[in-house]
mmCIF file of C-alpha atoms and ligand atoms in Angstrom:
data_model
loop_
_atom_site.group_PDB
_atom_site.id
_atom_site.type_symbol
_atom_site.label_atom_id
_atom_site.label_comp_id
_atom_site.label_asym_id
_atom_site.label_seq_id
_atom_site.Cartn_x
_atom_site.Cartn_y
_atom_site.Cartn_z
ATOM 1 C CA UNK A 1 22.371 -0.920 8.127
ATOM 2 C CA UNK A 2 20.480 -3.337 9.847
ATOM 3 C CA UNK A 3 16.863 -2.519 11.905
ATOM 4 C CA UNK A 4 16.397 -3.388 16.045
ATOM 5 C CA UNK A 5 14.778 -6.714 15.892
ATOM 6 C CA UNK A 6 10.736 -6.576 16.074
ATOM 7 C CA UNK A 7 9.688 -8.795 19.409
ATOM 8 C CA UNK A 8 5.911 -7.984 19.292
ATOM 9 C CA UNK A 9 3.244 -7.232 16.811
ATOM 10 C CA UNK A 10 2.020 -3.480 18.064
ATOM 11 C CA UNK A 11 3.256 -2.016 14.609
ATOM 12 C CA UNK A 12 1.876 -5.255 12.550
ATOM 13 C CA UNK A 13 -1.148 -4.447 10.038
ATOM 14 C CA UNK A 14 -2.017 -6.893 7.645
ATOM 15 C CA UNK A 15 -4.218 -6.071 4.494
ATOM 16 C CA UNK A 16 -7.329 -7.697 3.577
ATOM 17 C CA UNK A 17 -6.005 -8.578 0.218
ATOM 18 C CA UNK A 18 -3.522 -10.807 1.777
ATOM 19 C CA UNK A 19 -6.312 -12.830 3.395
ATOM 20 C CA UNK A 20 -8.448 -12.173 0.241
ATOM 21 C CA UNK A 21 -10.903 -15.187 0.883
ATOM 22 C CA UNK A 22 -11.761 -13.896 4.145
ATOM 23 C CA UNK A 23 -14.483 -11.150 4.131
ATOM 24 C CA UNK A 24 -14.454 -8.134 6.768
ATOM 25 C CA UNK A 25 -15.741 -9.494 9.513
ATOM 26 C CA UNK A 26 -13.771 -12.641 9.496
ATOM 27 C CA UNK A 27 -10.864 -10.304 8.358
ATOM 28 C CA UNK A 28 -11.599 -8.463 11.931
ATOM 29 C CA UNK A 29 -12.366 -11.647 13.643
ATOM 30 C CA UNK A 30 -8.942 -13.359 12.686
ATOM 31 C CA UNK A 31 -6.483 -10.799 13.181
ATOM 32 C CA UNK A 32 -7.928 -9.430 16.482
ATOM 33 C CA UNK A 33 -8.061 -12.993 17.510
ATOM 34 C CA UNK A 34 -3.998 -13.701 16.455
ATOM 35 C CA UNK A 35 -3.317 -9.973 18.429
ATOM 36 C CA UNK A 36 -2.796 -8.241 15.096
ATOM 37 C CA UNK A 37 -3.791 -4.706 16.016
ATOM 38 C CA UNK A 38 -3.709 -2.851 12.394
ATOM 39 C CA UNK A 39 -5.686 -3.439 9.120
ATOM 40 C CA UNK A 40 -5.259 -1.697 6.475
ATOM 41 C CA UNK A 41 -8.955 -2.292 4.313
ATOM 42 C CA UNK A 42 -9.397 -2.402 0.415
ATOM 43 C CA UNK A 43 -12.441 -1.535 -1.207
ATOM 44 C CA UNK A 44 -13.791 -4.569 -2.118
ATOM 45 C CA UNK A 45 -14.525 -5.480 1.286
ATOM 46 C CA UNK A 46 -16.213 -2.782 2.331
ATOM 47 C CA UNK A 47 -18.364 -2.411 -0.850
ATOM 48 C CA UNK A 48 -20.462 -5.595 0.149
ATOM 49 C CA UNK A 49 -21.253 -3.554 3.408
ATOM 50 C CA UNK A 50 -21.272 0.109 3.109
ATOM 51 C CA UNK A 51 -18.814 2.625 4.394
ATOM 52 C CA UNK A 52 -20.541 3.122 7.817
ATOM 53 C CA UNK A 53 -21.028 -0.520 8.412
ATOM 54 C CA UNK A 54 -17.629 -1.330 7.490
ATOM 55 C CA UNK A 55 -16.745 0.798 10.093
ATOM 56 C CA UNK A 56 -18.954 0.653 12.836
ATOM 57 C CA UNK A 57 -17.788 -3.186 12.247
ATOM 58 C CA UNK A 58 -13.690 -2.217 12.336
ATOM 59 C CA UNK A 59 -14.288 0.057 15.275
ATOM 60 C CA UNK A 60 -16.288 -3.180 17.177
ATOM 61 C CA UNK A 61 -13.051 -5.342 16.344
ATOM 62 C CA UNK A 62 -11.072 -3.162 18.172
ATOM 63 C CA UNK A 63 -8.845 -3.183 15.115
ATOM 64 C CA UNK A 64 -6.915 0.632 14.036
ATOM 65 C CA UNK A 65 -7.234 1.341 10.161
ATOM 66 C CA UNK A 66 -3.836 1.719 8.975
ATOM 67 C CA UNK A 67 -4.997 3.044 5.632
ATOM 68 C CA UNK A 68 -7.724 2.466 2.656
ATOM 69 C CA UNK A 69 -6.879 1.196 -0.656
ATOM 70 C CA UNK A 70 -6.943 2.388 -2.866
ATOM 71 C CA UNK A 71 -7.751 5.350 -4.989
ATOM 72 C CA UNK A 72 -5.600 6.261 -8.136
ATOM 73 C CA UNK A 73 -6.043 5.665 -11.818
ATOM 74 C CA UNK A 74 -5.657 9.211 -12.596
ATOM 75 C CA UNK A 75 -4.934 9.339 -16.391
ATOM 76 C CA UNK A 76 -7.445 9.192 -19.032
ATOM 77 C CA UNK A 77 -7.142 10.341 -22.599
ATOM 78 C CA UNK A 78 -10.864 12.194 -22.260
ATOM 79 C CA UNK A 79 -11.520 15.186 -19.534
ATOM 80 C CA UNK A 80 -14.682 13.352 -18.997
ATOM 81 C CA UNK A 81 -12.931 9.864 -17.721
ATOM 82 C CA UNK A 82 -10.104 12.175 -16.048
ATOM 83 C CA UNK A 83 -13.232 13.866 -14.378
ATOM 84 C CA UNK A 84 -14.956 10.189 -13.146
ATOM 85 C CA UNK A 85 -11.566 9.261 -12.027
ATOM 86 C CA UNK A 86 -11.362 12.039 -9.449
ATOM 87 C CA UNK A 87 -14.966 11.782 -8.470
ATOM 88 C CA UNK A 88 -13.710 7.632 -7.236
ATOM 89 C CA UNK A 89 -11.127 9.450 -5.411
ATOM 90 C CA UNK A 90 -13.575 11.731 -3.639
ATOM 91 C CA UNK A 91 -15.658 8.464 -3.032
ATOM 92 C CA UNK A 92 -12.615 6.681 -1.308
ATOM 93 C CA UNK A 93 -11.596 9.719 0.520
ATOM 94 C CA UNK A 94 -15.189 9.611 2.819
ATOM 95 C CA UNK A 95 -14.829 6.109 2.334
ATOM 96 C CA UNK A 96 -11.630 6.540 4.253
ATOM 97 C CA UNK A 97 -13.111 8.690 6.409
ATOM 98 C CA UNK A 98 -15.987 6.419 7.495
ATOM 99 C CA UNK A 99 -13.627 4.030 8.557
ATOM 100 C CA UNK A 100 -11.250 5.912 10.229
ATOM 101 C CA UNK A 101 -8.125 5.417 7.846
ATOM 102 C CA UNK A 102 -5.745 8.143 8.068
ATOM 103 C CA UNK A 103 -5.086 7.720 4.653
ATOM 104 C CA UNK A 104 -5.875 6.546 1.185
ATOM 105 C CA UNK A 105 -3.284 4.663 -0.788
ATOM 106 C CA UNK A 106 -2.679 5.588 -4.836
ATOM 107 C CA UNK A 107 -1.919 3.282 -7.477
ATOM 108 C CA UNK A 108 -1.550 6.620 -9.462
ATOM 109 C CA UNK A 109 -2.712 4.956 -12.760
ATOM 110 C CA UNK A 110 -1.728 4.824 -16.364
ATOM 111 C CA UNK A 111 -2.626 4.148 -20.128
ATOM 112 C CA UNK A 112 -1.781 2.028 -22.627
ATOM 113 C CA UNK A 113 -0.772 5.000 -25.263
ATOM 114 C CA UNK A 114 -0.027 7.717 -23.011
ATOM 115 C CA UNK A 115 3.243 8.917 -22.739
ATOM 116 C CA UNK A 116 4.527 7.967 -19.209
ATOM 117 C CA UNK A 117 5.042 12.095 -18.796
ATOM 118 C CA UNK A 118 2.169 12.973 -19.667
ATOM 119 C CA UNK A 119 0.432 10.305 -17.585
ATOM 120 C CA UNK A 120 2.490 11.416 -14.239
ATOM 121 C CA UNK A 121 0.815 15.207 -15.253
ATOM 122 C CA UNK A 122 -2.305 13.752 -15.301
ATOM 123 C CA UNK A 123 -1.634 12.237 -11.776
ATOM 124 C CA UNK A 124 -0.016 15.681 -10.737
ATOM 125 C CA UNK A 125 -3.314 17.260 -11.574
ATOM 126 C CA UNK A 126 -5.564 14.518 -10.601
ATOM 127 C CA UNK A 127 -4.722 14.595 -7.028
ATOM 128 C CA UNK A 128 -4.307 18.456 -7.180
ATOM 129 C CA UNK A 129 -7.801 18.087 -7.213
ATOM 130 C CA UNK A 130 -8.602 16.105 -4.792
ATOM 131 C CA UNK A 131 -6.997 18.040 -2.354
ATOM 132 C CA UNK A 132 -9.764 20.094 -1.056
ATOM 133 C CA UNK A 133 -11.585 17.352 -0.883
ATOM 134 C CA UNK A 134 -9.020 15.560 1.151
ATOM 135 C CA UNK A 135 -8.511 18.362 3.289
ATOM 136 C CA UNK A 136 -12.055 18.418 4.411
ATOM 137 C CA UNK A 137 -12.620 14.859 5.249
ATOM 138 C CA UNK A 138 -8.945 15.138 7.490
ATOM 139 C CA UNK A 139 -7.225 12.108 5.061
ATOM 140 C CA UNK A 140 -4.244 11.780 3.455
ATOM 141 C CA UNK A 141 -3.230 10.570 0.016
ATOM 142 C CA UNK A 142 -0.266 8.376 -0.535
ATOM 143 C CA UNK A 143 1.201 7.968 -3.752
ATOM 144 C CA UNK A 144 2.825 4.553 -4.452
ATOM 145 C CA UNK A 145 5.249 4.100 -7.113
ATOM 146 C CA UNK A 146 4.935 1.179 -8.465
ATOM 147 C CA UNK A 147 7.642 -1.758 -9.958
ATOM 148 C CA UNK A 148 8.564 -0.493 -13.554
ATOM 149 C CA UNK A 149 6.927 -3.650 -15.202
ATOM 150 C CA UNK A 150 3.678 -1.883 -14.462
ATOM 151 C CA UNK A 151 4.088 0.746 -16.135
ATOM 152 C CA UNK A 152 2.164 0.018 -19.088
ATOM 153 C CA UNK A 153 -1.273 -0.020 -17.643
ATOM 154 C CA UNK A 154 -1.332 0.476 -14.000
ATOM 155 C CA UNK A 155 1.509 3.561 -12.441
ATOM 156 C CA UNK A 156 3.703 6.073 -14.562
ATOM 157 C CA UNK A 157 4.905 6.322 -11.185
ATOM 158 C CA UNK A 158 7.378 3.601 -10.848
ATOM 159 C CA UNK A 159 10.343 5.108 -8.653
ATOM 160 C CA UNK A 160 10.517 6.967 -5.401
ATOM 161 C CA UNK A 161 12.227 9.822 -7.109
ATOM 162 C CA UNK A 162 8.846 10.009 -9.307
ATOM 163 C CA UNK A 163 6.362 9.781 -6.516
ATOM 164 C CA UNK A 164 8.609 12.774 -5.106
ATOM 165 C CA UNK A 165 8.507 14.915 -7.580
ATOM 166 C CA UNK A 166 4.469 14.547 -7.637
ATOM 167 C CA UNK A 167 4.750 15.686 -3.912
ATOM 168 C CA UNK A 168 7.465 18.722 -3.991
ATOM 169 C CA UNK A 169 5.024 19.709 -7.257
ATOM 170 C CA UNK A 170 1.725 19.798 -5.027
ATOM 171 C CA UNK A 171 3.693 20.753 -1.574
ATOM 172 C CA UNK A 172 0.148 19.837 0.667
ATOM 173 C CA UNK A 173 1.605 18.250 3.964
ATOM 174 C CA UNK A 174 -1.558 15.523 2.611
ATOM 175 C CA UNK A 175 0.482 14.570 0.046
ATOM 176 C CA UNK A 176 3.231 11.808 0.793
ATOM 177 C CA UNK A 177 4.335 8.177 -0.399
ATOM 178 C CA UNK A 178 3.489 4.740 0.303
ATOM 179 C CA UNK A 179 6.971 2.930 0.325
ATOM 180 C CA UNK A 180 6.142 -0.994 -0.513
ATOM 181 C CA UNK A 181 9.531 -2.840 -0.380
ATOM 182 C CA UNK A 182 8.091 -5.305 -3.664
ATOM 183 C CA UNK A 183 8.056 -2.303 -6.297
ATOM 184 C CA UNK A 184 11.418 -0.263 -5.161
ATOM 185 C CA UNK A 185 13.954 -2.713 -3.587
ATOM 186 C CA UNK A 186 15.783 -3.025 -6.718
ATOM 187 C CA UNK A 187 16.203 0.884 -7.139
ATOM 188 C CA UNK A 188 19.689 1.957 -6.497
ATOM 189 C CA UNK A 189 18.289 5.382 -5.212
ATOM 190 C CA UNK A 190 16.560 3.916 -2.695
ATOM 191 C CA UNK A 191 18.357 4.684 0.409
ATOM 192 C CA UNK A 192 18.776 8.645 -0.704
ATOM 193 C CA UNK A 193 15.388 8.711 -1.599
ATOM 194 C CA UNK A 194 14.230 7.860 2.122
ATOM 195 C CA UNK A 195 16.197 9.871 3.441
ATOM 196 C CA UNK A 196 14.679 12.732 1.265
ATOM 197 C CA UNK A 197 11.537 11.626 2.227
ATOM 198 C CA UNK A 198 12.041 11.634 5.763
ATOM 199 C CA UNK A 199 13.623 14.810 5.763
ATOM 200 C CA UNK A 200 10.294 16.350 3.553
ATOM 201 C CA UNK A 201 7.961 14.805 6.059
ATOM 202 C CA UNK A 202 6.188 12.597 2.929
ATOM 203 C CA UNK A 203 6.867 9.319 3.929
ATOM 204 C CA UNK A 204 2.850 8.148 5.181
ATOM 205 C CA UNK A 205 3.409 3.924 5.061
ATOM 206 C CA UNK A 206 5.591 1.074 4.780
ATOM 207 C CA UNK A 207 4.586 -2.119 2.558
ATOM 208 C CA UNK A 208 6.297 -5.161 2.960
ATOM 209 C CA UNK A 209 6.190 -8.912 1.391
ATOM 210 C CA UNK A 210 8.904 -10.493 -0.549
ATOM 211 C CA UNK A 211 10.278 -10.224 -4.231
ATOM 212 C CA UNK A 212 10.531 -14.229 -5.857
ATOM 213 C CA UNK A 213 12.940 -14.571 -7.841
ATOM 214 C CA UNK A 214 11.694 -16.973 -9.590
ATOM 215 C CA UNK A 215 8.434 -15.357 -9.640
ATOM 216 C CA UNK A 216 5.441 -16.819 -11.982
ATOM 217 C CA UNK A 217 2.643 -13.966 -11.893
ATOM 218 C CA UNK A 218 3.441 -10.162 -12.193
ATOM 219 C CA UNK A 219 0.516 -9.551 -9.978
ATOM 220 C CA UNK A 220 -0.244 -12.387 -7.555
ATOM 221 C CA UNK A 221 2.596 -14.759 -6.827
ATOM 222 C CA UNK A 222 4.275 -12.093 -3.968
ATOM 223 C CA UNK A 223 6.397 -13.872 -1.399
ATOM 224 C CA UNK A 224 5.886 -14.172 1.799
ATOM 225 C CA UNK A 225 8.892 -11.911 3.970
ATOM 226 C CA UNK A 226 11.933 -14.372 3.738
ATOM 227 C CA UNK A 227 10.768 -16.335 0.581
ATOM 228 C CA UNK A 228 12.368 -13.461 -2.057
ATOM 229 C CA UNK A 229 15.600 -11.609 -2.248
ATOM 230 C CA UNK A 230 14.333 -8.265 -0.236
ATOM 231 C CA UNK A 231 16.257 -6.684 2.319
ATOM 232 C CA UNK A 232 13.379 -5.807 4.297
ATOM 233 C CA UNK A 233 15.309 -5.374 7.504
ATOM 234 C CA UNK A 234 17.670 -3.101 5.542
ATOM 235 C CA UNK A 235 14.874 -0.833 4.018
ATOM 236 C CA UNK A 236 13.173 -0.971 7.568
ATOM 237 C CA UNK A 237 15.984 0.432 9.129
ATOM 238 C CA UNK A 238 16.329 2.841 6.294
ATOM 239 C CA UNK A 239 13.064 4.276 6.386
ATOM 240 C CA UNK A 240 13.052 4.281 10.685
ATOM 241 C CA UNK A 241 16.475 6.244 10.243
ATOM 242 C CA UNK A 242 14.614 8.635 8.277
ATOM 243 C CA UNK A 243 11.779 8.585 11.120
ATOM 244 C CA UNK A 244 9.368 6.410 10.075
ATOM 245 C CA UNK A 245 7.185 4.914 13.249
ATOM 246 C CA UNK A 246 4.142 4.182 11.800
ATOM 247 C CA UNK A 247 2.807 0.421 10.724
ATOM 248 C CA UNK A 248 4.628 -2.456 8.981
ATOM 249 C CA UNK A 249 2.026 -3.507 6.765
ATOM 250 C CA UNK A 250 2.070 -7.108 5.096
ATOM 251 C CA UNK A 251 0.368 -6.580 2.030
ATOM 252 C CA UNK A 252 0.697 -10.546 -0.211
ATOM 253 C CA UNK A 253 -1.150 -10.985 -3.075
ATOM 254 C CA UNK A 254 -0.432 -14.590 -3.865
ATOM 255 C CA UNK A 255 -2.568 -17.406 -5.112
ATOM 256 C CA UNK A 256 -0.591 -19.937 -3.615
ATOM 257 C CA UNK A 257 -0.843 -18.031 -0.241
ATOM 258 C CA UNK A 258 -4.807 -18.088 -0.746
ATOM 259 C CA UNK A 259 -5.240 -21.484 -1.230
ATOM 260 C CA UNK A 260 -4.068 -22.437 1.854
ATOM 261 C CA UNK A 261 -5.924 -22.360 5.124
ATOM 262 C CA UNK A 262 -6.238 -18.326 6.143
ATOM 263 C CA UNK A 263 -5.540 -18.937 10.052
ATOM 264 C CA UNK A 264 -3.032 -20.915 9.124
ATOM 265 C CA UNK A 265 -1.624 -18.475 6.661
ATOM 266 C CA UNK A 266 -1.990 -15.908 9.472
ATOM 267 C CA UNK A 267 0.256 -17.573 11.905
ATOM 268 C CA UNK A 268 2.838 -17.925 9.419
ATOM 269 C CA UNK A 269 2.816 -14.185 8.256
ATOM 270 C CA UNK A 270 3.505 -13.608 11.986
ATOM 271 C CA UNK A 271 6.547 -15.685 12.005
ATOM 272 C CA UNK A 272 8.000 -14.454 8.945
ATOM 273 C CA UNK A 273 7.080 -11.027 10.506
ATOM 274 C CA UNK A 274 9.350 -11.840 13.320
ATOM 275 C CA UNK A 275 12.036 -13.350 11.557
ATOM 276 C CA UNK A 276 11.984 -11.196 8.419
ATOM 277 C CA UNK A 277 11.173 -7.949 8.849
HETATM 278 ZN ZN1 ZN B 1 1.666 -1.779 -1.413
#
């Protein structure tokens, strides 16, 4: 299956973290500038400013707020850290809602010493309840299963099937997954599993970047789209099949990317975006 080709950049939203040395406002600056219209914002850069500022500042730019991340880190082995966990999740959830994000992303969380079953029950009931919460401020929570060498420390939720299962568990139309291309590609369920997600109405985002085969950090040497071995245009065209319209966010964390000059950086991330996704 191959996708239509993308000719423009109305469904492009880059993260801050992929222009990490940039703050907000030069965040805003530079992708309004290149005709990026989406962001999607992480925490750190609005902490500096403030929720409202952050997006009184966003709305200014003219930029759309794809999504906030990200909230998560559910399982704890006491009911007291389980407890501060989902009072951070309340946090990013008006966070979200200052901003205008639609949603926030979940790196669902997990513990060295929990059993990975036990951990996804945590998550289960973590975001169970957050739900009221969520409902209230009008946001969205995305869970996004993350690549299985993760599992140790940061998701229990590692496969599409999982995240799933977390969502036909809570059935809140505010619960859905965050599909990022870099933690799934490899699964061989893949293609079924957007299809079931389209079909249950839970797919909420689309991550993409590329897989290195040769890669030398587990958590910041991502590739640029067309430096790895995804099939990005395959999985777009998957997940557009299943009815997907929303934003093709570029989410890189690399430090080779950072190093380099960010406008720079920016003009290539629209070429690959062209050519690659
Ligand atoms: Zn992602």
């Amino acid at each position: 299956m191959s996708a239509q080709p993308l000719t423009d950049f109305s469904r492009l939203a880059v993260h801050t973290f992929t222009t990490k040395p940039w703050n907000l406002a030069q965040a805003c600056d530079n992708y309004a500038a290149a005709g990026i219209p989406g962001i999607t914002v992480w925490r750190n850069v609005i902490e500096e400013l403030g929720a409202e500022a952050a997006g009184s500042l966003i709305r200014k730019s003219g930029l759309e707020v794809a999504a906030l991340c990200r909230g998560g880190f559910f399982p704890a082995f006491s009911a007291a850290d389980r407890q501060k966990a989902i009072d951070d999740n309340k946090l990013a959830i008006d966070q979200a809602a200052a901003i205008g994000a639609p949603m926030v992303v979940l790196v669902c969380g997990a513990v060295v010493g929990m059993p990975l079953p036990e951990a996804r029950k945590q998550v289960t009931d973590g975001i169970a309840a957050c739900l009221d919460h969520a409902r209230a401020a009008g946001v969205k929570l995305a869970i996004e299963p993350l690549h299985p060498m993760y599992a140790a420390d940061r998701s229990a939720v590692n496969t599409m099937g999982q995240a799933r299962a977390i969502c036909e568990a809570l059935q809140d139309p505010l619960v859905g997954i965050a599909l990022d291309v870099y933690h799934v590609w490899w699964d061989e369920a893949l293609s079924e599993e957007i299809r079931l997600a389209g079909e249950q109405n839970t797919l909420f985002a689309f991550h993409v970047c590329d897989w290195r085969p040769d890669t030398r950090h587990l958590l910041t040497d991502r590739g640029l789209m067309g430096e790895g071995c995804i099939d990005i245009k395959g999985i777009r065209a998957a997940v557009e099949a299943a009815g997907f319209n929303g934003w093709n966010e570029v989410e890189i964390f690399s430090e080779a990317h950072w190093a380099k000059d960010q406008r720079q950086w920016l003009s290539e991330i629209k070429q690959a975006y062209l050519n690659y996704v």
